[in-house]
PDB file of C-alpha atoms in Angstrom:
ATOM      1  CA  MET X   1     -84.944  76.859   4.874  1.00 81.00           C
ATOM      2  CA  PRO X   2     -84.589  77.643   8.597  1.00 90.00           C
ATOM      3  CA  ASP X   3     -82.589  80.332   8.324  1.00 94.00           C
ATOM      4  CA  LEU X   4     -80.705  82.915   5.651  1.00 95.00           C
ATOM      5  CA  LYS X   5     -77.206  81.177   6.093  1.00 97.00           C
ATOM      6  CA  THR X   6     -79.124  77.954   5.017  1.00 96.00           C
ATOM      7  CA  HIS X   7     -80.760  79.646   2.221  1.00 95.00           C
ATOM      8  CA  ILE X   8     -77.368  81.348   0.813  1.00 96.00           C
ATOM      9  CA  ALA X   9     -75.647  77.971   1.004  1.00 96.00           C
ATOM     10  CA  ALA X  10     -78.314  76.141  -1.014  1.00 95.00           C
ATOM     11  CA  ARG X  11     -78.886  78.899  -3.403  1.00 93.00           C
ATOM     12  CA  ALA X  12     -75.623  80.784  -4.002  1.00 92.00           C
ATOM     13  CA  ASP X  13     -76.238  80.544  -7.803  1.00 90.00           C
ATOM     14  CA  VAL X  14     -79.331  82.162  -7.843  1.00 91.00           C
ATOM     15  CA  LEU X  15     -79.439  84.668  -5.113  1.00 92.00           C
ATOM     16  CA  GLY X  16     -81.315  87.739  -5.926  1.00 88.00           C
ATOM     17  CA  GLN X  17     -83.235  85.722  -8.567  1.00 89.00           C
ATOM     18  CA  GLU X  18     -85.937  84.433  -6.396  1.00 86.00           C
ATOM     19  CA  PRO X  19     -89.487  84.440  -7.757  1.00 87.00           C
ATOM     20  CA  ILE X  20     -91.476  87.033  -6.595  1.00 85.00           C
ATOM     21  CA  ALA X  21     -94.053  85.996  -3.875  1.00 86.00           C
ATOM     22  CA  ASP X  22     -96.765  87.824  -1.729  1.00 91.00           C
ATOM     23  CA  PRO X  23     -95.140  88.524   1.788  1.00 89.00           C
ATOM     24  CA  ASP X  24     -96.418  86.249   4.616  1.00 91.00           C
ATOM     25  CA  TYR X  25     -95.925  88.841   7.258  1.00 93.00           C
ATOM     26  CA  ALA X  26     -96.218  92.883   7.112  1.00 93.00           C
ATOM     27  CA  PHE X  27     -92.930  94.629   8.735  1.00 88.00           C
ATOM     28  CA  SER X  28     -95.190  95.621  11.616  1.00 91.00           C
ATOM     29  CA  GLU X  29     -95.757  91.949  12.478  1.00 95.00           C
ATOM     30  CA  ILE X  30     -92.128  90.915  12.817  1.00 95.00           C
ATOM     31  CA  ARG X  31     -89.068  91.281  14.904  1.00 96.00           C
ATOM     32  CA  PHE X  32     -85.823  91.363  13.211  1.00 97.00           C
ATOM     33  CA  LEU X  33     -83.154  88.941  14.080  1.00 97.00           C
ATOM     34  CA  PRO X  34     -79.486  89.971  13.254  1.00 98.00           C
ATOM     35  CA  THR X  35     -78.882  89.438   9.244  1.00 98.00           C
ATOM     36  CA  ILE X  36     -77.239  86.213   9.918  1.00 98.00           C
ATOM     37  CA  PRO X  37     -77.779  85.289  13.520  1.00 97.00           C
ATOM     38  CA  ASN X  38     -75.728  82.141  13.402  1.00 97.00           C
ATOM     39  CA  PRO X  39     -72.496  83.031  11.362  1.00 98.00           C
ATOM     40  CA  SER X  40     -69.544  80.499  11.926  1.00 97.00           C
ATOM     41  CA  LYS X  41     -67.374  83.758  11.937  1.00 97.00           C
ATOM     42  CA  VAL X  42     -67.591  87.144  12.301  1.00 98.00           C
ATOM     43  CA  LEU X  43     -64.174  88.967  11.415  1.00 98.00           C
ATOM     44  CA  CYS X  44     -63.895  92.875  11.670  1.00 98.00           C
ATOM     45  CA  VAL X  45     -61.520  95.340  10.404  1.00 97.00           C
ATOM     46  CA  ALA X  46     -59.920  98.142  12.301  1.00 93.00           C
ATOM     47  CA  ILE X  47     -58.526 101.347  11.098  1.00 90.00           C
ATOM     48  CA  ASN X  48     -59.417 100.818   7.277  1.00 96.00           C
ATOM     49  CA  TYR X  49     -60.560 104.298   5.944  1.00 95.00           C
ATOM     50  CA  ARG X  50     -58.393 107.016   4.578  1.00 91.00           C
ATOM     51  CA  GLU X  51     -59.588 110.274   6.185  1.00 81.00           C
ATOM     52  CA  HIS X  52     -59.984 114.005   4.177  1.00 65.00           C
ATOM     53  CA  GLY X  53     -56.542 115.140   3.894  1.00 58.00           C
ATOM     54  CA  ASP X  54     -54.603 111.888   3.521  1.00 66.00           C
ATOM     55  CA  GLU X  55     -52.955 112.691   0.452  1.00 56.00           C
ATOM     56  CA  LEU X  56     -49.963 110.225   0.943  1.00 62.00           C
ATOM     57  CA  ASN X  57     -52.397 107.399   0.218  1.00 67.00           C
ATOM     58  CA  ILE X  58     -49.619 105.059   2.236  1.00 73.00           C
ATOM     59  CA  ARG X  59     -51.199 101.530   3.336  1.00 81.00           C
ATOM     60  CA  PRO X  60     -49.972  99.345   6.040  1.00 87.00           C
ATOM     61  CA  ALA X  61     -48.884  95.997   5.130  1.00 92.00           C
ATOM     62  CA  TYR X  62     -51.674  94.103   6.878  1.00 95.00           C
ATOM     63  CA  PRO X  63     -54.916  95.120   8.587  1.00 95.00           C
ATOM     64  CA  LEU X  64     -55.671  95.053  11.996  1.00 95.00           C
ATOM     65  CA  LEU X  65     -58.506  92.315  12.693  1.00 97.00           C
ATOM     66  CA  PHE X  66     -60.596  90.873  15.472  1.00 97.00           C
ATOM     67  CA  THR X  67     -63.418  88.668  15.981  1.00 97.00           C
ATOM     68  CA  ARG X  68     -67.004  89.049  17.240  1.00 98.00           C
ATOM     69  CA  PHE X  69     -69.301  86.303  18.542  1.00 98.00           C
ATOM     70  CA  ALA X  70     -72.879  85.820  17.246  1.00 97.00           C
ATOM     71  CA  SER X  71     -74.175  86.633  20.560  1.00 97.00           C
ATOM     72  CA  SER X  72     -72.779  90.182  20.522  1.00 98.00           C
ATOM     73  CA  GLN X  73     -75.106  90.935  17.667  1.00 98.00           C
ATOM     74  CA  THR X  74     -78.785  92.131  17.592  1.00 98.00           C
ATOM     75  CA  GLY X  75     -81.394  92.854  14.780  1.00 98.00           C
ATOM     76  CA  HIS X  76     -82.710  96.042  13.329  1.00 98.00           C
ATOM     77  CA  ASN X  77     -85.008  97.821  15.577  1.00 98.00           C
ATOM     78  CA  GLU X  78     -83.780  96.080  18.701  1.00 98.00           C
ATOM     79  CA  LEU X  79     -82.234  97.758  21.866  1.00 98.00           C
ATOM     80  CA  LEU X  80     -78.383  97.803  22.415  1.00 98.00           C
ATOM     81  CA  PRO X  81     -78.043  97.423  25.845  1.00 98.00           C
ATOM     82  CA  LYS X  82     -75.546  99.889  27.447  1.00 97.00           C
ATOM     83  CA  PRO X  83     -73.261  98.216  29.705  1.00 96.00           C
ATOM     84  CA  SER X  84     -74.104  98.892  33.423  1.00 94.00           C
ATOM     85  CA  HIS X  85     -70.188  99.075  34.360  1.00 90.00           C
ATOM     86  CA  SER X  86     -69.161 101.187  31.651  1.00 95.00           C
ATOM     87  CA  GLU X  87     -69.758 104.704  30.748  1.00 96.00           C
ATOM     88  CA  MET X  88     -67.944 104.552  27.304  1.00 98.00           C
ATOM     89  CA  PHE X  89     -70.191 102.881  25.020  1.00 98.00           C
ATOM     90  CA  ASP X  90     -69.861 103.949  21.541  1.00 98.00           C
ATOM     91  CA  TYR X  91     -71.028 103.432  18.009  1.00 98.00           C
ATOM     92  CA  GLU X  92     -69.333 102.405  14.636  1.00 98.00           C
ATOM     93  CA  GLY X  93     -71.156 102.316  11.212  1.00 98.00           C
ATOM     94  CA  GLU X  94     -70.048  99.789   8.886  1.00 98.00           C
ATOM     95  CA  LEU X  95     -70.628  97.753   5.659  1.00 98.00           C
ATOM     96  CA  ALA X  96     -70.935  93.958   6.605  1.00 98.00           C
ATOM     97  CA  VAL X  97     -70.301  91.457   3.592  1.00 98.00           C
ATOM     98  CA  ILE X  98     -71.656  88.218   3.715  1.00 98.00           C
ATOM     99  CA  ILE X  99     -70.060  85.071   2.125  1.00 98.00           C
ATOM    100  CA  GLY X 100     -72.188  83.067  -0.098  1.00 98.00           C
ATOM    101  CA  ARG X 101     -69.691  80.621  -1.728  1.00 97.00           C
ATOM    102  CA  PRO X 102     -67.366  78.534   0.441  1.00 98.00           C
ATOM    103  CA  GLY X 103     -63.250  79.367  -0.568  1.00 98.00           C
ATOM    104  CA  HIS X 104     -59.845  78.717   0.818  1.00 98.00           C
ATOM    105  CA  ARG X 105     -56.877  80.797  -0.316  1.00 98.00           C
ATOM    106  CA  ILE X 106     -59.279  82.735  -2.758  1.00 98.00           C
ATOM    107  CA  ALA X 107     -57.532  84.853  -5.462  1.00 98.00           C
ATOM    108  CA  GLU X 108     -58.075  88.619  -5.012  1.00 98.00           C
ATOM    109  CA  ALA X 109     -59.340  88.846  -8.633  1.00 98.00           C
ATOM    110  CA  ASN X 110     -62.116  86.254  -7.799  1.00 97.00           C
ATOM    111  CA  ALA X 111     -63.019  87.309  -4.204  1.00 98.00           C
ATOM    112  CA  LEU X 112     -66.332  89.087  -5.059  1.00 98.00           C
ATOM    113  CA  ASP X 113     -67.841  85.686  -6.801  1.00 97.00           C
ATOM    114  CA  HIS X 114     -67.765  84.345  -3.130  1.00 98.00           C
ATOM    115  CA  VAL X 115     -70.030  87.399  -1.655  1.00 98.00           C
ATOM    116  CA  ALA X 116     -73.656  86.656  -1.142  1.00 98.00           C
ATOM    117  CA  GLY X 117     -74.512  90.070  -0.122  1.00 97.00           C
ATOM    118  CA  TYR X 118     -74.184  93.122   1.919  1.00 98.00           C
ATOM    119  CA  SER X 119     -75.877  94.700   5.226  1.00 98.00           C
ATOM    120  CA  CYS X 120     -75.456  97.436   7.530  1.00 98.00           C
ATOM    121  CA  PHE X 121     -73.212  96.815  10.680  1.00 98.00           C
ATOM    122  CA  ASN X 122     -73.234  98.947  13.966  1.00 98.00           C
ATOM    123  CA  ASP X 123     -69.967  97.784  15.771  1.00 98.00           C
ATOM    124  CA  GLY X 124     -71.096  98.870  19.218  1.00 97.00           C
ATOM    125  CA  SER X 125     -67.721  99.071  21.243  1.00 97.00           C
ATOM    126  CA  VAL X 126     -67.259  99.360  25.083  1.00 97.00           C
ATOM    127  CA  ARG X 127     -64.100 101.718  24.854  1.00 97.00           C
ATOM    128  CA  ASP X 128     -62.654 101.062  28.146  1.00 96.00           C
ATOM    129  CA  TRP X 129     -62.744  97.289  28.206  1.00 95.00           C
ATOM    130  CA  GLN X 130     -61.490  97.552  24.315  1.00 96.00           C
ATOM    131  CA  LYS X 131     -58.514  99.199  25.807  1.00 94.00           C
ATOM    132  CA  HIS X 132     -57.659  97.043  28.555  1.00 95.00           C
ATOM    133  CA  SER X 133     -54.811  95.637  26.328  1.00 94.00           C
ATOM    134  CA  SER X 134     -53.927  95.633  22.869  1.00 91.00           C
ATOM    135  CA  GLN X 135     -56.607  92.931  22.263  1.00 91.00           C
ATOM    136  CA  PHE X 136     -60.138  94.248  21.575  1.00 94.00           C
ATOM    137  CA  THR X 137     -61.979  91.234  22.253  1.00 95.00           C
ATOM    138  CA  PRO X 138     -63.460  92.321  25.490  1.00 96.00           C
ATOM    139  CA  GLY X 139     -65.043  95.594  24.280  1.00 96.00           C
ATOM    140  CA  LYS X 140     -66.341  93.983  21.042  1.00 97.00           C
ATOM    141  CA  ASN X 141     -68.275  91.223  22.458  1.00 97.00           C
ATOM    142  CA  PHE X 142     -70.887  92.483  25.197  1.00 97.00           C
ATOM    143  CA  ALA X 143     -73.912  90.754  24.545  1.00 97.00           C
ATOM    144  CA  ARG X 144     -76.306  92.416  22.043  1.00 98.00           C
ATOM    145  CA  THR X 145     -74.187  95.437  21.635  1.00 98.00           C
ATOM    146  CA  ALA X 146     -73.781  95.303  17.587  1.00 98.00           C
ATOM    147  CA  GLY X 147     -76.658  95.835  15.434  1.00 98.00           C
ATOM    148  CA  PHE X 148     -76.729  93.899  12.136  1.00 98.00           C
ATOM    149  CA  GLY X 149     -79.255  94.441   9.435  1.00 97.00           C
ATOM    150  CA  PRO X 150     -81.998  95.177   8.440  1.00 97.00           C
ATOM    151  CA  TRP X 151     -81.384  92.697   5.725  1.00 97.00           C
ATOM    152  CA  MET X 152     -78.955  91.452   3.106  1.00 97.00           C
ATOM    153  CA  VAL X 153     -79.080  92.980  -0.333  1.00 97.00           C
ATOM    154  CA  SER X 154     -77.703  90.423  -2.670  1.00 96.00           C
ATOM    155  CA  ALA X 155     -74.563  91.044  -4.588  1.00 96.00           C
ATOM    156  CA  ASN X 156     -76.245  90.876  -7.988  1.00 94.00           C
ATOM    157  CA  GLU X 157     -78.282  94.240  -6.659  1.00 94.00           C
ATOM    158  CA  CYS X 158     -75.051  95.821  -5.384  1.00 94.00           C
ATOM    159  CA  THR X 159     -72.620  95.790  -8.291  1.00 89.00           C
ATOM    160  CA  ASP X 160     -70.125  98.458  -6.864  1.00 95.00           C
ATOM    161  CA  PRO X 161     -69.586  97.722  -3.198  1.00 97.00           C
ATOM    162  CA  GLY X 162     -66.521  99.934  -3.545  1.00 96.00           C
ATOM    163  CA  ASN X 163     -68.398 102.879  -4.147  1.00 97.00           C
ATOM    164  CA  LEU X 164     -71.098 103.248  -1.670  1.00 98.00           C
ATOM    165  CA  THR X 165     -72.023 106.406   0.735  1.00 98.00           C
ATOM    166  CA  LEU X 166     -72.273 105.502   4.162  1.00 98.00           C
ATOM    167  CA  GLN X 167     -73.217 107.547   7.260  1.00 98.00           C
ATOM    168  CA  THR X 168     -73.962 107.165  11.002  1.00 98.00           C
ATOM    169  CA  ARG X 169     -76.429 109.560  12.513  1.00 98.00           C
ATOM    170  CA  VAL X 170     -76.954 109.659  16.578  1.00 98.00           C
ATOM    171  CA  ASN X 171     -80.374 111.216  17.447  1.00 98.00           C
ATOM    172  CA  GLY X 172     -80.634 112.610  13.831  1.00 98.00           C
ATOM    173  CA  GLU X 173     -77.153 114.201  13.916  1.00 98.00           C
ATOM    174  CA  ILE X 174     -74.570 113.037  11.281  1.00 98.00           C
ATOM    175  CA  ARG X 175     -71.537 111.800  13.041  1.00 98.00           C
ATOM    176  CA  GLN X 176     -69.740 109.781  10.196  1.00 97.00           C
ATOM    177  CA  ARG X 177     -70.042 110.046   6.567  1.00 97.00           C
ATOM    178  CA  THR X 178     -67.787 108.418   4.011  1.00 96.00           C
ATOM    179  CA  ASN X 179     -67.381 106.600   1.160  1.00 97.00           C
ATOM    180  CA  THR X 180     -66.255 102.638   0.678  1.00 97.00           C
ATOM    181  CA  SER X 181     -63.969 103.873  -1.979  1.00 96.00           C
ATOM    182  CA  GLN X 182     -61.894 105.214   0.896  1.00 95.00           C
ATOM    183  CA  MET X 183     -61.040 101.885   2.327  1.00 96.00           C
ATOM    184  CA  ILE X 184     -57.432 101.097   2.678  1.00 95.00           C
ATOM    185  CA  PHE X 185     -57.842  97.253   2.068  1.00 97.00           C
ATOM    186  CA  SER X 186     -60.608  96.609  -0.414  1.00 97.00           C
ATOM    187  CA  ILE X 187     -63.337  94.211  -0.014  1.00 98.00           C
ATOM    188  CA  SER X 188     -61.726  91.861  -2.521  1.00 98.00           C
ATOM    189  CA  TRP X 189     -58.417  92.222  -0.962  1.00 98.00           C
ATOM    190  CA  LEU X 190     -59.816  91.341   2.645  1.00 98.00           C
ATOM    191  CA  ILE X 191     -61.655  88.315   1.461  1.00 98.00           C
ATOM    192  CA  SER X 192     -58.346  87.271  -0.218  1.00 98.00           C
ATOM    193  CA  TYR X 193     -56.246  87.896   2.862  1.00 98.00           C
ATOM    194  CA  ILE X 194     -58.694  86.253   5.496  1.00 98.00           C
ATOM    195  CA  SER X 195     -59.242  83.226   3.325  1.00 98.00           C
ATOM    196  CA  GLN X 196     -55.573  82.546   3.303  1.00 98.00           C
ATOM    197  CA  PHE X 197     -55.834  81.465   7.033  1.00 98.00           C
ATOM    198  CA  ALA X 198     -59.651  80.969   7.651  1.00 98.00           C
ATOM    199  CA  PRO X 199     -61.527  78.754   4.921  1.00 98.00           C
ATOM    200  CA  LEU X 200     -64.549  80.796   4.555  1.00 98.00           C
ATOM    201  CA  VAL X 201     -68.074  79.395   4.495  1.00 98.00           C
ATOM    202  CA  PRO X 202     -71.527  80.445   3.427  1.00 98.00           C
ATOM    203  CA  GLY X 203     -72.783  82.964   6.238  1.00 98.00           C
ATOM    204  CA  ASP X 204     -69.348  83.909   7.443  1.00 98.00           C
ATOM    205  CA  VAL X 205     -69.413  87.837   7.831  1.00 98.00           C
ATOM    206  CA  ILE X 206     -66.476  90.316   7.050  1.00 98.00           C
ATOM    207  CA  VAL X 207     -67.203  93.772   8.906  1.00 98.00           C
ATOM    208  CA  THR X 208     -65.052  96.189   6.962  1.00 98.00           C
ATOM    209  CA  GLY X 209     -64.215  99.062   9.323  1.00 97.00           C
ATOM    210  CA  THR X 210     -65.523 102.586  10.126  1.00 97.00           C
ATOM    211  CA  PRO X 211     -64.686 106.263   9.445  1.00 96.00           C
ATOM    212  CA  LYS X 212     -63.932 108.907  11.937  1.00 95.00           C
ATOM    213  CA  GLY X 213     -66.519 110.434  13.846  1.00 96.00           C
ATOM    214  CA  PHE X 214     -67.353 107.727  16.165  1.00 97.00           C
ATOM    215  CA  GLY X 215     -67.871 108.800  19.929  1.00 97.00           C
ATOM    216  CA  SER X 216     -64.212 108.305  21.280  1.00 96.00           C
ATOM    217  CA  SER X 217     -62.753 110.138  18.639  1.00 95.00           C
ATOM    218  CA  LEU X 218     -64.544 113.394  19.095  1.00 96.00           C
ATOM    219  CA  LYS X 219     -63.114 116.542  21.151  1.00 95.00           C
ATOM    220  CA  PRO X 220     -64.321 116.113  23.804  1.00 96.00           C
ATOM    221  CA  PRO X 221     -65.611 112.540  23.453  1.00 97.00           C
ATOM    222  CA  VAL X 222     -69.084 111.761  23.460  1.00 97.00           C
ATOM    223  CA  PHE X 223     -70.477 108.333  24.373  1.00 98.00           C
ATOM    224  CA  LEU X 224     -73.986 106.951  23.931  1.00 98.00           C
ATOM    225  CA  GLU X 225     -76.653 107.074  26.840  1.00 98.00           C
ATOM    226  CA  VAL X 226     -79.882 105.348  27.331  1.00 98.00           C
ATOM    227  CA  GLY X 227     -82.268 106.588  24.732  1.00 98.00           C
ATOM    228  CA  ASP X 228     -79.936 107.560  22.062  1.00 98.00           C
ATOM    229  CA  LEU X 229     -80.850 106.275  18.522  1.00 98.00           C
ATOM    230  CA  ILE X 230     -78.241 105.244  16.130  1.00 98.00           C
ATOM    231  CA  GLU X 231     -79.054 104.957  12.339  1.00 98.00           C
ATOM    232  CA  VAL X 232     -76.420 103.518   9.884  1.00 98.00           C
ATOM    233  CA  GLU X 233     -77.342 104.320   6.462  1.00 98.00           C
ATOM    234  CA  ILE X 234     -75.632 102.588   3.501  1.00 98.00           C
ATOM    235  CA  GLU X 235     -76.541 103.643  -0.271  1.00 98.00           C
ATOM    236  CA  GLY X 236     -78.390 101.027  -1.831  1.00 97.00           C
ATOM    237  CA  ILE X 237     -78.610  98.752   1.271  1.00 98.00           C
ATOM    238  CA  GLY X 238     -80.864 100.336   3.933  1.00 98.00           C
ATOM    239  CA  VAL X 239     -80.851 101.975   7.198  1.00 98.00           C
ATOM    240  CA  LEU X 240     -80.134  99.986  10.305  1.00 98.00           C
ATOM    241  CA  HIS X 241     -81.860 101.539  13.448  1.00 98.00           C
ATOM    242  CA  ASN X 242     -81.047 100.709  17.131  1.00 98.00           C
ATOM    243  CA  ALA X 243     -81.847 102.626  20.300  1.00 98.00           C
ATOM    244  CA  VAL X 244     -79.642 102.401  23.398  1.00 98.00           C
ATOM    245  CA  GLY X 245     -81.369 100.613  26.446  1.00 98.00           C
ATOM    246  CA  PRO X 246     -80.452 100.024  30.034  1.00 97.00           C
ATOM    247  CA  ASP X 247     -78.391  96.777  30.718  1.00 94.00           C
ATOM    248  CA  GLN X 248     -80.409  93.649  31.607  1.00 79.00           C
TER     249      GLN X 248
END
């Protein structure tokens, strides 16, 4: 199998049941790619967490969605280049959902049957470019600004993705902490909704949104600098590490 996307497509029915084998390499001998380096689609959700004190439980009719290009991703332990023409580089810790079975117009009740697994995602954002207009695309697609990894935990090992603790640390300080039960639009709902307009295929990625605590939401705002270390940790999945490096 040349990559994880191909493995998912060929083995969707038995993911997580692969025979145990001796590793070919130690972690110290490898360099991580994004979990899915070549997705057909990466669809991201904005404003998808209820915050503490939101007792009204009001949900908008539809989510705000945007896309990322594959080239905007990078792997675990890789540097996130801070764009040289912006001082507003930001972080967003998120849960990534990886599609395993193809589907079009998927029913919400069956949506999780289409999931291959889950990973951590740092939706690195260049805020001034994101705010050039109402469209987020420029600020979300600078090269290699989104960390994705370290790996995929298969769906059979993550049986309750709607109840996972997520936290983001910058230089060891907890900046974001939530539980995926606080999502406004659930994983099942998002898969069903997105599949109404975009047929989903193995290796597609849905990035499910971030809670408060990202740099631009702080008072005063605090943005990333070269040398900062961002860690996105999701219960039962792992810890994604990326440091900020200079633009190249």
